[in-house]
Amino acid sequence: MSELFDAVDALIASRSPLPPPAERKRLRQAHGLTLDEVAAALQVRRATVSGWEAGKTEPRPPERDAYARMLKQLAQLYPANAPAPPEDTAIPETPAVAAAPAPSAVEPAQARTAPTGPAAEPANTALRPAAPAAVPRQAVTTRPTSRRPAAKKAAPANTPMSGADPRFENGPLAVVDVADGQVLAYCVGGLVLDVPAKSIPALVEWTLREGRFGQPKLSGPGKDADPLLVLTEAACEHYGLPVTLTQQERLAGRIPEGHKVIKQLTRANWQLTKRGFGPWARIYRPAQGSERACVQLCIPSWDALDTRHWANAGHLPPADLARLLGTYASRVMTPRGSTAVTGLELMTALHPPTRASEPDADGKRHSEHNPGSLGKNPVDCAPCEAPDGHPLLADLPRFHRRTPAEVLMEEAYDWARPLTDAECLRHNLVGIDVNMAFAAGANGLLVGLGAPTHVKQPVFDAKLPGSWLVDLSHVDPSRVKVTKDKWADLDGSLLPSPFTPKGERPEHPAWYATPTVAYAVELGYDVAPTEAYVRYDSGRYLDAWYNRLRDAYLATMADLGVGADLPPAGFLAAMDGYRDRDPELAIVVSAVKATVKGGLGKLRERPRGEGWKPGQPWRALSRPTWRPDIRAAVISRTRINMHRKIVKHAAFTGQYPVAILSDCAVYASDGPSPLDFLPYRDGKPLPGGFKLGINPGLVKWEGTQSVLWGEEVRERFNAPELNLARYIKDGTVTDQDNGE
């Protein structure tokens, strides 16, 4: 009978009454909740909640019941006839970072705000970007500081983080700076705290006991993120650390073991990880039960923030740097090192290797494998998947160069061809770039979770992740299926092969990842592998990782004025100069994209010095996330996605790319815009072809140069097949780019 009651309750809940869209928004703002917080609680995308509040869509079960329950409780707290808060206390609709925490009761101590006036401005004030009207910044909020734990006061209704985890009420991180002899911690949302610590050990103690920094775990069995402190140059000098590293220290990646700060930590019973005290130092004590005691330091002046991905972030004023890193932390995760390291750590945070078991006969729980994860122990790759120098290849002769029949060579496109006579008569070369191409390649991809199994004469299965030794020389990719029953014959000399990074048609058997072989089958050809390394334990391991990074990318681009539902012309207009609207948020976009590429690259991390010799294991091999097969599968799928689009475009328009570099394709066009050669009919793109838009897998304009420029560059370097996609963005080509 109880099951019947449950079914009736679920049926009623599926029709839970909801207030009008405008009232939903009012209730959320009245309680100081952001769209991100509501989306996280309901386990939906931020855009989904925004759609509910705009009346564009309606929630469906099971989210509808939870959403209705939340709105009902908020309606009791904030009746519709209650007086509205003053305008100057309204919460911005799309805050860039988690806002300030609720105030707490304190011992006598001075609350601080960010210093103002010319005397407080750093020398590099030109780097401080002005906030555009379209993206409101959080006002600097005065909050009392606490020098020892004390009872908390109730947060006012319009406090942005009033619903946040009280353990981390000051946000995931702080930028520590020294001004006028006072040590200050700049937090997200404009909060500034006094820091009483006079040494690095004391700073770590204060952070763990009073700082209230950190971030809740991203997955049920996971762990909360450790606090992150970013030390400015002034803070380094104050705490006895070098402002910059010497050349020897940069090569070692750390300061010497005998440094006085390390001695202070040792005397205070703090430990450092194997990486030592470097740009990203982790200071910890062994965990006591489930309690962790760990603080991470980031030191920008030691090159912790790579300028290739973080631009000038390391030189921003403390409050601006806290905003930038806080945005990244709230939308991706608290940085754990470089963007590559963070991308890899995000995979583990979303799929922890272990979980707590069900209680045994004595009521105790034990650690067990978490289904869908890579586990806590590393697995060997297949010999064909191993990079040169791997221990599995120790018996190979020195300087042996493996052939495609010996090694898996799944890499991104680097292909170009000479222009035809007709293309030379056109005026422009236009580059289009696939947004988050490798992230899109990871979405929905079935990857192996365990060790490979060697199989002879296997029957190919597109749902079985692995590496296959197969001859694809008979596959003609120029004959493509346009519709279910219609085929088209294209000019194969103007197309790259989908099976090799250089676009050359294979002539002999070679190793391929599953997506590549599956594409040959999709083209209508039979395949007969002679050998394979397959993984029967598989899953969509990267889906949650993709979703997290996609949402971070789209949310930040939306804050920069580039929405996901813009028409083609409107999208191109919105993308024009979007980085200038808020340079800090533009840096976040770059960091998110670098997190994707770097995280995938870490799956096949190579030796990094440390006295390594070919045939010996290196440190990365001890990680369960060292998985070259997963990297190969993502790259394979990304390259196949690109080929599928270019053949659809060629079949429909007769236009062929002249160059492809990874996720960028260049076409000859009469006009300078992508709209001059991309086929749109009544505003709708070619199905299966290129589509302008900001979503992962869609394309944006990369750059335009003249055909004369392209021919002059190729003539200058005497290279008829020089890859022009490498230079299409700004047209700059140097001799160093071509090995001269």
XYZ file of C-alpha atoms in Angstrom:
740
model
C 0.000 0.000 0.000
C 2.881 2.390 0.808
C 4.097 2.064 -2.806
C 0.671 3.211 -4.015
C 0.800 6.202 -1.670
C 4.274 7.076 -2.944
C 3.037 6.884 -6.525
C 0.109 9.204 -5.704
C 2.434 11.660 -3.947
C 4.748 11.677 -6.969
C 1.795 12.275 -9.299
C 0.603 15.241 -7.254
C 4.132 16.604 -7.000
C 4.481 16.495 -10.783
C 1.719 19.141 -10.946
C 3.053 21.264 -8.074
C 1.717 24.823 -8.472
C 4.302 27.449 -9.314
C 4.099 31.227 -8.993
C 4.382 33.383 -12.136
C 7.882 33.751 -13.617
C 8.363 37.297 -12.329
C 7.475 36.170 -8.794
C 9.991 33.320 -8.988
C 12.716 35.817 -9.733
C 11.560 38.162 -6.960
C 11.616 35.401 -4.362
C 15.105 34.255 -5.358
C 16.492 37.778 -5.210
C 14.711 38.531 -1.941
C 16.664 35.726 -0.286
C 19.910 36.793 -1.925
C 20.261 33.639 -4.025
C 22.093 33.623 -7.338
C 21.074 31.635 -10.389
C 24.187 29.493 -9.925
C 23.232 28.588 -6.337
C 19.679 27.577 -7.283
C 20.941 25.596 -10.276
C 23.485 23.763 -8.110
C 20.856 22.894 -5.489
C 18.448 21.533 -8.108
C 21.249 19.886 -10.135
C 20.337 21.681 -13.358
C 22.084 24.213 -15.574
C 22.113 27.910 -14.755
C 20.422 28.646 -18.083
C 17.596 26.279 -17.121
C 16.730 28.267 -13.993
C 17.002 31.502 -15.984
C 14.522 30.070 -18.490
C 12.074 29.214 -15.702
C 12.252 32.773 -14.387
C 11.818 34.231 -17.863
C 8.793 32.047 -18.592
C 10.487 30.451 -21.606
C 10.319 26.947 -20.128
C 8.656 25.179 -17.229
C 10.354 22.731 -14.846
C 9.583 19.050 -15.157
C 9.655 16.273 -12.553
C 11.614 15.564 -10.462
C 13.066 19.108 -10.408
C 9.599 20.677 -10.457
C 8.667 19.403 -6.992
C 11.919 20.587 -5.442
C 11.657 23.973 -7.180
C 8.057 24.413 -6.033
C 9.039 23.474 -2.481
C 11.809 26.095 -2.474
C 9.527 28.825 -3.840
C 6.810 27.977 -1.314
C 9.225 28.388 1.582
C 10.578 31.628 0.145
C 7.023 32.958 -0.314
C 6.389 32.404 3.397
C 9.536 34.362 4.252
C 8.958 37.158 1.736
C 5.244 37.807 1.092
C 4.390 39.656 -2.080
C 3.117 42.699 -0.156
C 6.325 43.099 1.859
C 8.265 46.341 1.272
C 10.954 45.996 -1.365
C 14.589 46.628 -0.393
C 16.156 49.915 -1.484
C 17.621 49.973 -4.971
C 21.182 50.330 -3.772
C 21.002 46.984 -1.957
C 19.624 44.992 -4.862
C 21.563 41.896 -5.794
C 23.073 41.869 -9.315
C 21.263 39.374 -11.484
C 24.407 37.690 -12.797
C 27.205 38.159 -10.263
C 30.619 37.212 -11.541
C 31.725 35.549 -8.325
C 30.287 34.156 -5.124
C 29.312 37.173 -3.067
C 30.249 38.227 0.436
C 29.391 36.038 3.429
C 27.105 36.736 6.313
C 28.598 38.820 9.130
C 29.726 37.114 12.301
C 30.084 38.222 15.887
C 33.596 39.322 16.636
C 36.127 40.253 19.220
C 37.136 43.933 19.008
C 38.836 44.206 15.617
C 38.707 46.658 12.774
C 36.765 45.720 9.649
C 38.421 46.895 6.463
C 37.479 47.668 2.926
C 39.749 47.806 -0.087
C 42.088 50.814 0.130
C 41.032 53.741 -2.029
C 42.678 56.883 -3.321
C 45.864 57.481 -5.247
C 48.103 56.459 -2.350
C 46.537 52.994 -2.280
C 46.755 52.358 -6.014
C 49.595 50.037 -7.108
C 52.074 51.111 -9.758
C 50.301 49.085 -12.447
C 46.958 50.837 -12.195
C 46.681 50.754 -15.975
C 46.014 47.046 -15.665
C 42.890 47.594 -13.596
C 39.958 47.175 -16.021
C 36.861 49.264 -15.627
C 33.638 47.399 -14.980
C 31.142 47.697 -17.852
C 27.578 48.656 -17.122
C 26.324 45.380 -18.587
C 28.229 43.279 -16.042
C 27.721 44.796 -12.550
C 30.482 44.204 -10.032
C 29.860 43.404 -6.409
C 30.330 46.446 -4.225
C 33.176 46.258 -1.731
C 31.448 45.094 1.432
C 32.568 45.898 4.935
C 32.523 42.808 7.129
C 33.837 42.343 10.656
C 36.760 39.997 11.121
C 37.115 37.316 13.737
C 40.404 36.582 15.459
C 39.044 33.566 17.263
C 35.843 31.521 16.780
C 32.733 33.307 17.938
C 28.964 32.964 17.599
C 27.577 34.056 14.240
C 24.869 36.614 13.735
C 21.934 35.901 11.499
C 22.520 37.124 7.970
C 20.136 39.743 6.584
C 17.734 38.573 3.914
C 19.593 40.336 1.123
C 23.024 38.887 1.971
C 24.135 37.118 -1.237
C 25.748 34.115 0.449
C 23.176 33.661 3.219
C 22.457 30.146 1.929
C 26.099 29.142 1.486
C 27.951 26.514 3.499
C 28.845 28.274 6.792
C 32.160 26.412 6.903
C 33.250 28.305 3.793
C 31.347 31.548 4.235
C 34.346 33.641 3.146
C 34.641 31.892 -0.196
C 37.083 29.431 -1.728
C 40.183 31.652 -1.649
C 41.764 34.923 -0.639
C 44.529 37.143 -1.995
C 46.881 38.108 0.837
C 48.539 41.506 0.535
C 50.300 43.979 2.810
C 49.341 47.665 2.849
C 50.708 50.229 5.308
C 52.150 47.451 7.428
C 48.786 45.667 7.731
C 48.246 42.166 6.321
C 44.922 41.959 4.497
C 43.062 39.060 2.912
C 40.993 40.098 -0.123
C 38.118 37.652 -0.556
C 35.455 37.207 -3.218
C 32.598 39.681 -3.200
C 34.742 42.583 -1.964
C 35.235 41.261 1.562
C 38.569 42.255 3.166
C 39.825 40.629 6.375
C 42.575 41.576 8.799
C 45.181 38.815 9.034
C 46.935 38.638 12.426
C 49.444 35.929 11.342
C 53.086 37.003 11.384
C 54.615 33.869 9.798
C 53.698 31.289 7.201
C 52.913 28.590 9.861
C 50.713 31.089 11.689
C 49.038 32.048 8.413
C 48.198 28.398 7.759
C 46.799 28.011 11.293
C 44.697 31.159 10.958
C 43.355 30.031 7.591
C 42.171 26.677 8.941
C 40.848 27.896 12.302
C 39.356 31.291 11.527
C 39.549 31.985 7.820
C 36.461 29.973 6.855
C 37.816 29.426 3.352
C 37.143 26.427 1.133
C 34.610 24.958 -1.242
C 32.101 22.120 -0.853
C 32.838 18.871 -2.637
C 31.613 18.462 -6.201
C 30.517 14.845 -5.779
C 28.940 12.849 -2.965
C 31.915 10.613 -2.165
C 34.421 13.400 -2.810
C 36.314 15.799 -0.572
C 35.858 19.484 0.125
C 38.339 21.753 -1.616
C 41.187 23.008 0.533
C 41.551 26.762 1.121
C 43.701 28.652 -1.371
C 45.782 31.675 -0.413
C 47.349 33.810 -3.148
C 50.410 35.699 -1.920
C 51.289 39.010 -3.548
C 54.870 40.242 -3.810
C 54.371 42.358 -0.689
C 53.051 39.328 1.191
C 56.030 37.237 0.106
C 58.407 39.872 1.391
C 56.461 40.210 4.646
C 56.590 36.465 5.349
C 60.249 36.020 4.453
C 59.780 34.440 1.029
C 61.691 35.566 -2.064
C 59.711 37.876 -4.320
C 61.017 36.018 -7.377
C 62.838 32.728 -7.850
C 66.407 32.418 -9.035
C 67.082 30.598 -12.289
C 68.159 27.492 -10.363
C 65.018 27.613 -8.217
C 62.826 28.022 -11.309
C 64.409 24.945 -12.877
C 63.916 22.986 -9.652
C 60.368 24.346 -9.281
C 60.860 25.147 -5.592
C 62.927 26.982 -3.009
C 65.733 25.034 -1.260
C 64.862 22.638 1.558
C 67.027 24.646 3.919
C 65.058 27.879 3.484
C 64.041 29.486 6.770
C 60.313 29.353 5.967
C 60.504 25.591 5.383
C 62.334 25.247 8.715
C 59.531 27.221 10.393
C 56.947 24.850 8.924
C 58.918 21.809 10.033
C 59.177 23.097 13.616
C 55.408 23.647 13.611
C 54.840 20.041 12.432
C 53.618 21.069 8.984
C 54.611 19.072 5.909
C 54.978 19.804 2.187
C 54.027 17.523 -0.691
C 56.700 16.044 -2.966
C 56.601 19.110 -5.192
C 58.077 21.092 -2.268
C 57.607 24.804 -1.647
C 57.066 26.041 -5.186
C 54.617 28.286 -7.062
C 51.750 26.000 -5.987
C 52.720 24.788 -2.519
C 50.533 22.465 -0.452
C 51.047 22.613 3.314
C 49.386 19.912 5.395
C 49.309 17.667 8.422
C 48.251 14.008 8.126
C 44.464 13.719 8.224
C 42.844 12.756 11.515
C 39.894 10.585 10.520
C 37.812 12.595 8.068
C 39.299 15.922 9.174
C 41.760 17.396 6.678
C 44.294 20.063 7.554
C 45.667 21.416 4.283
C 46.194 24.863 2.788
C 47.421 25.625 -0.712
C 49.511 28.657 -1.596
C 49.639 30.291 -5.015
C 52.498 32.724 -5.666
C 51.983 34.646 -8.936
C 55.410 36.313 -8.830
C 56.892 32.800 -9.015
C 55.024 32.278 -12.325
C 52.184 30.303 -10.748
C 49.718 31.898 -13.191
C 50.982 31.069 -16.681
C 50.567 34.146 -18.864
C 49.538 31.939 -21.815
C 46.317 31.097 -19.974
C 45.966 33.751 -17.253
C 47.287 36.747 -19.257
C 48.189 39.568 -16.835
C 46.208 38.156 -13.897
C 49.318 37.916 -11.727
C 49.777 41.707 -11.926
C 46.192 42.699 -11.083
C 45.355 44.540 -7.851
C 44.448 42.103 -5.025
C 40.693 42.747 -5.102
C 40.527 42.244 -8.863
C 42.627 39.082 -8.689
C 40.327 37.708 -5.979
C 37.330 38.393 -8.202
C 38.951 36.710 -11.210
C 40.119 33.577 -9.394
C 36.890 33.449 -7.390
C 34.854 33.367 -10.586
C 36.975 30.507 -11.911
C 36.737 28.646 -8.587
C 32.969 28.984 -8.310
C 32.356 27.850 -11.879
C 35.124 25.267 -12.351
C 36.826 24.464 -9.036
C 39.401 25.967 -6.708
C 42.655 25.917 -8.723
C 44.967 23.073 -7.727
C 47.938 24.183 -9.812
C 48.204 25.000 -13.497
C 45.072 24.886 -15.629
C 46.227 21.453 -16.832
C 46.551 20.138 -13.278
C 43.174 21.625 -12.371
C 41.552 20.023 -15.430
C 42.812 16.623 -14.342
C 41.873 17.179 -10.692
C 38.373 18.152 -11.804
C 37.927 14.704 -13.345
C 38.804 13.071 -10.038
C 36.701 15.501 -7.991
C 33.622 14.641 -10.065
C 34.365 10.888 -10.012
C 36.205 10.093 -6.756
C 37.939 6.691 -6.885
C 36.319 5.342 -3.706
C 33.133 5.671 -1.706
C 31.806 4.445 1.628
C 30.268 0.979 1.522
C 26.975 -0.052 3.035
C 27.243 -0.865 6.763
C 28.514 -4.366 7.498
C 27.194 -6.718 10.199
C 28.831 -4.542 12.861
C 27.423 -1.344 11.406
C 30.813 -0.172 10.076
C 31.399 1.277 6.653
C 34.470 0.587 4.548
C 36.113 2.175 1.543
C 35.117 0.558 -1.748
C 35.481 1.240 -5.461
C 33.227 4.003 -6.710
C 31.462 2.728 -9.868
C 32.101 4.909 -12.903
C 35.487 6.113 -11.656
C 38.989 5.118 -12.726
C 39.688 3.601 -9.307
C 42.580 4.397 -6.999
C 45.207 2.183 -8.634
C 46.889 2.866 -11.995
C 46.490 0.402 -14.864
C 48.934 -0.385 -17.654
C 48.180 0.902 -21.108
C 48.403 -1.240 -24.219
C 51.850 -1.360 -25.906
C 50.498 0.480 -28.946
C 49.152 3.251 -26.681
C 52.463 3.741 -24.844
C 54.510 6.818 -25.807
C 58.184 6.456 -26.699
C 60.336 5.693 -23.671
C 57.593 3.871 -21.764
C 58.719 0.839 -19.703
C 56.572 -1.420 -21.921
C 58.902 -0.502 -24.801
C 62.163 -1.016 -22.935
C 63.118 -3.990 -25.179
C 62.926 -1.982 -28.410
C 66.271 -1.106 -30.042
C 67.561 2.375 -29.322
C 66.433 5.016 -31.842
C 63.778 2.635 -33.207
C 61.002 4.568 -34.920
C 57.666 2.855 -34.594
C 55.371 2.627 -37.609
C 51.592 3.229 -37.607
C 51.237 -0.557 -37.275
C 53.111 -0.325 -33.958
C 51.842 2.854 -32.339
C 48.482 4.588 -31.955
C 48.743 8.008 -33.624
C 45.489 9.778 -32.804
C 46.287 13.482 -33.004
C 44.495 16.647 -34.094
C 44.502 17.844 -37.700
C 47.505 19.693 -39.135
C 46.664 19.681 -42.854
C 46.813 22.125 -45.742
C 46.807 22.091 -49.533
C 47.564 24.519 -52.378
C 44.756 26.789 -53.534
C 42.951 25.911 -56.739
C 42.768 28.388 -59.625
C 39.168 29.212 -58.726
C 40.091 29.842 -55.079
C 42.936 32.160 -56.126
C 40.350 34.372 -57.829
C 38.499 34.883 -54.562
C 39.384 37.802 -52.323
C 39.582 36.416 -48.799
C 40.672 33.524 -46.645
C 38.281 33.202 -43.703
C 39.020 31.116 -40.621
C 36.320 29.575 -38.442
C 37.097 27.979 -35.087
C 35.116 25.294 -33.284
C 34.252 26.383 -29.738
C 35.569 24.070 -27.016
C 36.175 21.444 -29.705
C 37.886 18.900 -27.465
C 35.287 19.352 -24.747
C 32.590 18.656 -27.353
C 34.567 15.586 -28.416
C 34.478 14.327 -24.818
C 30.732 14.817 -24.430
C 28.916 11.483 -24.398
C 32.080 9.560 -25.268
C 32.287 5.990 -23.998
C 35.768 5.392 -22.581
C 37.435 2.464 -20.893
C 37.574 2.501 -17.107
C 39.941 -0.410 -16.536
C 42.873 -2.287 -18.012
C 42.881 -3.420 -21.667
C 42.262 -6.952 -22.870
C 44.247 -8.206 -25.855
C 42.063 -9.840 -28.532
C 43.073 -11.536 -31.808
C 40.834 -11.327 -34.902
C 38.128 -9.353 -33.075
C 34.774 -8.339 -34.515
C 34.615 -4.561 -34.401
C 32.129 -3.112 -31.922
C 31.611 0.651 -31.996
C 30.442 0.541 -28.369
C 33.645 -1.077 -27.153
C 36.396 1.428 -26.242
C 39.879 0.424 -27.262
C 42.594 0.433 -29.901
C 42.218 -1.555 -33.136
C 44.788 -2.707 -35.677
C 42.930 -2.474 -38.972
C 43.530 -1.624 -42.628
C 41.435 1.391 -43.706
C 43.208 2.021 -47.024
C 40.108 0.855 -48.912
C 37.858 3.484 -47.319
C 37.098 6.373 -49.694
C 35.999 9.360 -47.549
C 35.181 11.404 -50.666
C 32.043 9.343 -51.164
C 29.683 10.480 -48.446
C 26.106 9.837 -47.476
C 24.232 13.164 -47.728
C 20.857 11.800 -46.653
C 19.599 8.387 -45.656
C 19.430 7.174 -49.242
C 21.522 9.746 -51.143
C 25.263 9.638 -51.703
C 27.560 12.328 -53.085
C 30.960 12.018 -54.759
C 33.357 14.747 -53.647
C 36.798 15.736 -54.903
C 39.049 13.632 -52.687
C 42.153 15.649 -53.639
C 40.664 18.685 -51.889
C 39.781 16.845 -48.667
C 41.951 15.489 -45.849
C 41.622 11.865 -44.873
C 39.779 11.509 -41.553
C 42.148 8.742 -40.453
C 45.470 10.566 -40.122
C 46.487 13.883 -38.493
C 48.266 15.048 -41.663
C 45.266 14.152 -43.781
C 47.135 11.537 -45.816
C 45.216 8.485 -46.929
C 46.515 5.382 -45.099
C 48.194 2.720 -47.197
C 48.736 -0.062 -44.641
C 47.162 -1.414 -41.445
C 47.465 0.953 -38.501
C 46.246 1.366 -34.933
C 43.131 3.478 -34.463
C 40.884 4.402 -31.542
C 37.277 3.228 -31.603
C 35.734 6.528 -32.893
C 37.993 6.484 -35.974
C 37.099 2.918 -36.944
C 33.432 3.607 -36.201
C 33.526 6.472 -38.706
C 34.753 4.116 -41.443
C 31.753 1.911 -40.690
C 29.497 4.985 -40.724
C 30.765 5.777 -44.231
C 29.453 2.384 -45.312
C 32.628 0.277 -45.406
C 33.417 -3.094 -43.875
C 36.319 -3.285 -41.458
C 38.234 -6.370 -40.363
C 40.594 -5.719 -37.429
C 43.363 -8.261 -36.967
C 44.140 -7.314 -33.382
C 42.754 -5.103 -30.630
C 43.174 -3.965 -27.045
C 39.673 -3.424 -25.738
C 38.213 -2.371 -22.396
C 35.042 -4.159 -21.416
C 34.552 -2.024 -18.293
C 33.492 1.298 -19.748
C 31.411 4.380 -19.059
C 30.842 8.024 -19.937
C 33.505 9.151 -17.495
C 33.972 12.623 -18.986
C 30.324 13.678 -19.156
C 30.226 15.446 -15.766
C 33.601 17.037 -16.533
C 32.302 18.321 -19.862
C 29.088 19.648 -18.301
C 30.972 21.537 -15.595
C 33.372 23.193 -18.033
C 30.661 23.879 -20.624
C 28.500 25.626 -18.037
C 31.474 27.657 -16.787
C 32.289 28.726 -20.335
C 28.716 29.624 -21.297
C 28.004 31.472 -18.040
C 31.132 33.589 -18.368
C 30.505 34.344 -22.043
C 26.935 35.334 -21.141
C 28.340 37.775 -18.566
C 30.445 39.205 -21.392
C 27.329 39.761 -23.497
C 27.541 36.689 -25.731
C 24.418 34.600 -25.255
C 23.695 31.089 -26.444
C 20.567 31.946 -28.460
C 21.792 34.781 -30.657
C 21.085 34.790 -34.406
C 24.172 34.453 -36.645
C 24.652 38.167 -37.335
C 23.923 39.048 -33.710
C 26.413 36.446 -32.530
C 29.180 37.851 -34.720
C 28.391 41.352 -33.460
C 28.417 40.214 -29.837
C 31.766 38.464 -30.296
C 33.326 41.625 -31.716
C 35.410 43.062 -28.894
C 33.857 40.928 -26.172
C 37.190 40.733 -24.296
C 37.238 44.513 -23.837
C 33.911 44.548 -21.988
C 35.454 42.972 -18.909
C 39.099 41.922 -19.359
C 39.083 39.945 -16.097
C 36.175 37.758 -17.169
C 37.834 37.355 -20.556
C 40.816 35.873 -18.728
C 38.465 33.421 -17.032
C 37.244 32.310 -20.467
C 40.823 31.663 -21.574
C 41.533 29.742 -18.369
C 38.453 27.549 -18.821
C 39.479 26.655 -22.366
C 43.026 25.933 -21.198
C 41.591 23.695 -18.477
C 39.961 21.549 -21.157
C 43.041 21.141 -23.337
C 45.484 20.895 -20.461
C 43.415 18.341 -18.574
C 43.231 16.085 -21.614
C 46.950 16.530 -22.238
C 47.697 15.425 -18.681
C 46.107 12.055 -19.478
C 49.330 11.262 -21.357
C 51.829 13.368 -19.423
C 55.421 12.764 -20.460
C 58.547 12.722 -18.242
C 59.572 16.119 -16.889
C 63.293 15.804 -16.232
C 64.067 14.433 -12.759
C 66.884 12.307 -14.182
C 64.517 10.132 -16.210
C 65.949 7.735 -18.799
C 64.065 5.907 -21.599
C 62.626 2.606 -20.421
C 62.236 3.784 -16.830
C 58.879 4.715 -15.247
C 58.169 8.385 -14.537
C 56.054 9.969 -11.833
C 52.855 10.441 -13.847
C 52.571 6.679 -14.477
C 51.649 6.190 -10.813
C 48.361 8.067 -11.294
C 45.134 6.236 -12.142
C 44.392 9.240 -14.374
C 47.388 8.523 -16.609
C 45.245 7.196 -19.446
C 46.605 7.790 -22.970
C 43.745 5.712 -24.392
C 41.159 8.221 -23.121
C 43.114 11.132 -24.582
C 43.385 9.302 -27.916
C 39.645 8.604 -27.993
C 38.759 12.268 -27.352
C 41.156 13.524 -30.045
C 39.921 10.871 -32.481
C 36.328 11.896 -31.951
C 37.168 15.603 -32.255
C 38.967 15.049 -35.575
C 36.115 12.918 -36.882
C 33.593 15.606 -35.856
C 35.574 18.141 -37.901
C 35.746 15.860 -40.956
C 32.033 15.140 -40.771
C 31.295 18.870 -40.900
C 33.646 19.675 -43.783
C 32.257 16.896 -46.006
C 28.682 17.991 -45.262
C 29.669 21.526 -46.183
C 31.436 20.381 -49.360
C 28.536 18.205 -50.466
C 26.074 21.074 -50.048
C 28.126 24.053 -51.278
C 30.998 22.631 -53.333
C 33.442 24.526 -51.089
C 36.473 22.791 -49.586
C 38.818 23.903 -46.777
C 42.297 25.027 -47.771
C 43.775 24.405 -44.308
C 42.810 22.803 -41.002
C 44.718 23.146 -37.758
C 43.178 21.272 -34.847
C 39.798 23.032 -34.420
C 40.284 25.822 -37.003
C 39.321 25.533 -40.691
C 40.139 28.091 -43.392
C 38.000 28.644 -46.513
C 38.460 30.847 -49.580
C 35.579 33.310 -49.800
C 34.486 36.339 -51.781
C 33.510 38.158 -48.594
C 35.366 38.659 -45.295
C 32.710 37.195 -43.003
C 31.798 33.572 -42.221
C 28.284 34.469 -43.341
C 29.687 34.943 -46.850
C 30.327 31.218 -47.263
C 28.403 29.366 -44.541
C 25.046 28.205 -45.938
C 22.078 29.582 -43.999
C 18.549 29.164 -45.316
C 15.891 31.246 -43.571
C 18.294 31.703 -40.693
C 18.840 27.960 -40.288
C 22.264 26.339 -40.806
C 23.097 23.270 -42.830
C 22.168 20.168 -40.770
C 25.350 18.456 -39.669
C 27.538 21.284 -40.987
C 29.056 24.381 -39.455
C 26.812 26.576 -37.332
C 27.705 29.927 -35.803
C 27.174 30.092 -32.049
C 28.876 30.011 -28.679
C 27.929 26.486 -27.604
C 30.678 23.824 -27.654
C 30.848 22.277 -31.121
C 29.535 25.403 -32.865
C 31.894 27.812 -34.606
C 33.012 31.407 -34.285
C 34.956 33.695 -36.583
C 38.715 33.208 -36.111
C 40.119 35.762 -38.547
C 40.251 36.926 -42.163
C 43.237 37.589 -44.413
C 43.472 38.218 -48.144
C 44.201 35.467 -50.645
C 47.190 37.554 -51.764
C 48.497 37.435 -48.195
C 48.251 33.647 -48.183
C 50.019 33.214 -51.487
C 52.743 35.702 -50.512
C 53.419 33.862 -47.237
C 53.667 30.497 -48.961
C 55.930 31.936 -51.643
C 58.155 33.611 -49.053
C 58.797 30.303 -47.311
C 58.671 28.249 -50.532
C 55.987 26.081 -48.929
C 52.904 25.560 -51.167
C 51.215 23.624 -48.350
C 52.129 25.897 -45.424
C 49.274 25.660 -42.919
C 47.667 29.095 -43.121
C 45.244 28.238 -40.317
C 48.140 28.756 -37.897
C 48.360 32.461 -38.823
C 44.842 33.350 -39.949
C 43.937 35.126 -36.708
C 46.177 38.171 -37.077
C 48.265 37.371 -40.149
C 51.567 37.522 -38.280
C 54.170 35.033 -39.522
C 57.764 34.944 -38.316
C 60.778 33.034 -39.532
C 60.846 31.157 -36.228
C 57.386 29.778 -36.938
C 58.834 27.914 -39.902
C 62.081 26.719 -38.422
C 64.262 29.316 -40.154
